[in-house]
Short mmCIF file of C-alpha atoms in Angstrom, two decimals:
data_model
loop_
_atom_site.label_atom_id
_atom_site.label_comp_id
_atom_site.label_asym_id
_atom_site.label_seq_id
_atom_site.Cartn_x
_atom_site.Cartn_y
_atom_site.Cartn_z
CA MET A 1 23.56 -53.15 -228.02
CA PRO A 2 21.07 -50.48 -226.82
CA GLU A 3 17.37 -51.31 -226.87
CA GLN A 4 15.61 -49.96 -229.96
CA ARG A 5 12.45 -47.96 -229.19
CA VAL A 6 9.62 -48.22 -231.66
CA THR A 7 7.22 -45.31 -231.35
CA ARG A 8 3.44 -45.53 -231.37
CA ASP A 9 3.40 -43.48 -234.58
CA ALA A 10 5.87 -45.85 -236.25
CA VAL A 11 3.60 -48.78 -235.44
CA LEU A 12 0.54 -46.89 -236.69
CA ASP A 13 2.38 -45.88 -239.88
CA ALA A 14 3.34 -49.52 -240.45
CA ALA A 15 -0.25 -50.66 -239.91
CA LEU A 16 -1.55 -47.92 -242.22
CA ALA A 17 0.88 -49.00 -244.95
CA LEU A 18 -0.37 -52.59 -244.62
CA VAL A 19 -4.01 -51.52 -244.85
CA ARG A 20 -3.33 -49.33 -247.88
CA GLU A 21 -1.42 -52.07 -249.69
CA GLN A 22 -3.24 -55.25 -248.66
CA GLY A 23 -6.39 -54.31 -246.76
CA GLU A 24 -7.42 -54.72 -243.15
CA GLY A 25 -7.27 -58.50 -243.43
CA ALA A 26 -3.48 -58.26 -243.58
CA LEU A 27 -3.30 -56.79 -240.07
CA SER A 28 -1.88 -59.00 -237.37
CA ALA A 29 0.59 -58.31 -234.60
CA ARG A 30 3.17 -60.24 -236.58
CA THR A 31 2.67 -58.42 -239.90
CA VAL A 32 2.59 -54.99 -238.26
CA ALA A 33 5.71 -55.79 -236.24
CA GLN A 34 7.49 -57.04 -239.34
CA ARG A 35 6.58 -53.85 -241.24
CA ALA A 36 7.63 -51.68 -238.27
CA GLY A 37 10.91 -53.58 -237.94
CA CYS A 38 10.33 -54.77 -234.40
CA SER A 39 9.04 -57.71 -232.39
CA VAL A 40 5.37 -57.96 -231.40
CA GLN A 41 6.24 -56.84 -227.86
CA PRO A 42 6.08 -53.05 -228.60
CA ILE A 43 2.67 -53.51 -230.19
CA TYR A 44 1.22 -55.16 -227.12
CA SER A 45 2.98 -52.84 -224.68
CA GLN A 46 1.79 -49.72 -226.51
CA PHE A 47 -1.70 -50.82 -227.56
CA GLY A 48 -2.61 -53.70 -225.26
CA ASP A 49 -4.18 -55.74 -228.03
CA MET A 50 -4.87 -55.67 -231.77
CA GLN A 51 -8.39 -54.33 -231.25
CA GLU A 52 -6.99 -51.18 -229.64
CA LEU A 53 -4.36 -50.86 -232.36
CA VAL A 54 -7.10 -51.02 -235.02
CA ARG A 55 -9.20 -48.45 -233.14
CA GLN A 56 -6.27 -46.05 -233.02
CA LEU A 57 -5.35 -46.90 -236.61
CA TYR A 58 -8.82 -45.76 -237.69
CA ASP A 59 -8.15 -42.30 -236.22
CA HIS A 60 -4.63 -42.31 -237.70
CA ALA A 61 -6.04 -43.18 -241.14
CA ARG A 62 -8.65 -40.41 -240.88
CA ALA A 63 -5.83 -37.95 -240.16
CA TRP A 64 -4.01 -39.27 -243.24
CA VAL A 65 -7.15 -38.68 -245.34
CA ALA A 66 -7.53 -35.15 -243.92
CA ALA A 67 -3.98 -34.40 -245.08
CA TYR A 68 -4.80 -36.00 -248.45
CA ASN A 69 -7.87 -33.77 -248.77
CA ARG A 70 -5.79 -30.68 -247.97
CA GLN A 71 -3.36 -31.64 -250.74
CA HIS A 72 -6.29 -31.71 -253.18
CA GLU A 73 -8.32 -28.78 -251.86
CA HIS A 74 -7.84 -26.79 -255.08
CA ASP A 75 -8.47 -29.59 -257.59
CA GLY A 76 -12.02 -28.44 -258.30
CA LYS A 77 -13.61 -25.11 -259.12
CA ASN A 78 -14.33 -24.53 -255.42
CA PRO A 79 -13.83 -26.26 -252.05
CA PHE A 80 -17.15 -28.09 -252.38
CA GLU A 81 -16.28 -29.65 -255.72
CA SER A 82 -12.71 -30.37 -254.59
CA ASN A 83 -14.08 -32.23 -251.56
CA GLY A 84 -16.27 -34.48 -253.72
CA LEU A 85 -13.53 -35.12 -256.26
CA SER A 86 -11.08 -35.98 -253.49
CA HIS A 87 -13.50 -38.55 -252.01
CA LEU A 88 -14.00 -40.15 -255.43
CA ARG A 89 -10.25 -40.20 -256.11
CA LEU A 90 -9.57 -41.79 -252.72
CA ALA A 91 -12.09 -44.53 -253.50
CA ARG A 92 -10.50 -45.17 -256.88
CA THR A 93 -6.82 -45.03 -255.90
CA GLU A 94 -6.86 -46.16 -252.25
CA ARG A 95 -9.50 -48.90 -252.36
CA ASN A 96 -8.25 -50.82 -249.35
CA LEU A 97 -8.04 -47.71 -247.22
CA PHE A 98 -11.47 -46.58 -248.41
CA HIS A 99 -12.95 -49.94 -247.41
CA PHE A 100 -11.30 -49.72 -244.00
CA LEU A 101 -12.59 -46.20 -243.33
CA TYR A 102 -16.01 -46.14 -244.95
CA LEU A 103 -17.20 -49.65 -245.82
CA SER A 104 -16.51 -51.37 -242.51
CA PRO A 105 -18.00 -51.27 -239.02
CA HIS A 106 -15.23 -48.92 -237.86
CA MET A 107 -17.11 -45.76 -238.90
CA ASP A 108 -19.80 -46.68 -236.37
CA VAL A 109 -22.44 -44.02 -237.01
CA THR A 110 -26.12 -44.37 -236.17
CA SER A 111 -27.59 -41.24 -237.79
CA PHE A 112 -26.99 -39.03 -240.78
CA ALA A 113 -26.21 -36.19 -238.38
CA GLU A 114 -23.29 -38.32 -237.15
CA VAL A 115 -22.23 -38.95 -240.75
CA TYR A 116 -22.18 -35.21 -241.34
CA GLU A 117 -20.17 -34.52 -238.20
CA SER A 118 -17.78 -37.33 -239.08
CA VAL A 119 -16.93 -36.32 -242.64
CA ALA A 120 -17.90 -32.67 -243.26
CA ILE A 121 -14.92 -30.44 -244.01
CA ASP A 122 -14.62 -26.95 -242.54
CA GLY A 123 -15.43 -24.21 -245.01
CA VAL A 124 -17.35 -26.37 -247.47
CA GLN A 125 -20.77 -25.52 -246.01
CA ASP A 126 -19.93 -21.81 -246.33
CA CYS A 127 -19.00 -22.40 -249.96
CA ILE A 128 -22.35 -24.12 -250.56
CA GLU A 129 -24.20 -21.19 -248.95
CA GLU A 130 -22.54 -18.86 -251.46
CA LEU A 131 -22.88 -21.15 -254.50
CA GLY A 132 -26.56 -21.79 -253.97
CA ASN A 133 -27.44 -18.55 -252.19
CA LEU A 134 -28.74 -20.71 -249.34
CA SER A 135 -29.31 -20.35 -245.63
CA PRO A 136 -26.90 -22.20 -243.32
CA ALA A 137 -29.55 -24.86 -242.58
CA ALA A 138 -30.32 -25.39 -246.28
CA ALA A 139 -26.60 -25.52 -247.14
CA ARG A 140 -26.03 -28.10 -244.41
CA GLU A 141 -28.89 -30.25 -245.73
CA LEU A 142 -27.57 -29.99 -249.28
CA TYR A 143 -24.04 -30.85 -248.12
CA LEU A 144 -25.31 -33.93 -246.29
CA ASN A 145 -27.29 -35.04 -249.35
CA MET A 146 -24.21 -34.60 -251.54
CA ILE A 147 -22.07 -36.51 -249.02
CA VAL A 148 -24.47 -39.44 -249.21
CA TYR A 149 -24.81 -39.27 -253.01
CA THR A 150 -21.08 -38.88 -253.67
CA HIS A 151 -20.30 -41.64 -251.20
CA GLY A 152 -22.57 -43.98 -253.17
CA MET A 153 -20.55 -43.33 -256.32
CA ALA A 154 -17.31 -43.65 -254.35
CA ALA A 155 -18.41 -47.01 -252.94
CA MET A 156 -19.03 -48.26 -256.48
CA LEU A 157 -15.54 -47.08 -257.50
CA ALA A 158 -13.99 -48.75 -254.45
CA CYS A 159 -15.70 -51.99 -255.43
CA GLY A 160 -14.25 -51.89 -258.94
CA SER A 161 -16.66 -49.88 -261.11
CA HIS A 162 -14.99 -47.88 -263.88
CA PHE A 163 -16.79 -44.59 -264.45
CA SER A 164 -15.19 -41.79 -266.43
CA ASP A 165 -14.30 -38.56 -264.67
CA GLU A 166 -16.67 -36.78 -267.04
CA GLU A 167 -19.62 -38.98 -266.08
CA LEU A 168 -18.86 -38.61 -262.38
CA ALA A 169 -18.68 -34.81 -262.73
CA MET A 170 -21.92 -34.75 -264.73
CA ARG A 171 -23.72 -36.83 -262.09
CA MET A 172 -22.39 -34.66 -259.27
CA ASP A 173 -23.48 -31.47 -261.04
CA ALA A 174 -26.95 -32.87 -261.74
CA ALA A 175 -27.33 -34.01 -258.13
CA PHE A 176 -26.20 -30.60 -256.86
CA GLN A 177 -28.82 -28.83 -258.98
CA ALA A 178 -31.54 -31.25 -257.86
CA PHE A 179 -30.59 -30.87 -254.20
CA VAL A 180 -30.53 -27.05 -254.51
CA SER A 181 -34.08 -27.19 -255.90
CA ALA A 182 -35.14 -29.55 -253.12
CA VAL A 183 -33.81 -27.39 -250.27
CA ARG A 184 -35.35 -24.24 -251.76
CA SER A 185 -38.85 -25.71 -252.02
#
């Protein structure tokens, strides 16, 4: 019987499925191999160890979220609102993945500038400039403030809070108006 080759992407997809379903705690060479339909040997030969698999899984999961965000880029009135709604929806519907990406040491940022660079979506800052009639610097500051604010609500959702969509939208709108006033003063 010919040797079956398990690709790096197949292993990462299997690990991502485990994280989404059961959380990062479910990851082991054995569980990933079982999900990928292989022995543990391909995992160690392709990644060296579980730490490297998890590091690469983080990037793989971020790519999955980028695709998720693209699928929902028209859910709001504009790209800015769609971005916030997508983050909140991810926290509510993909709690384990949200924890892995944003509520664990894997994000590894040491400044808010790094947070911005890590999560800002192309085109959203331009949208904010137009919506608020703001300079690029003011729009960037407002976007960062909204990232932090929206992430706080998302973290509460990921931890089990049950806010209505209407209340979330109201809070986001109020924060946007307050942040516009703050960057204009």
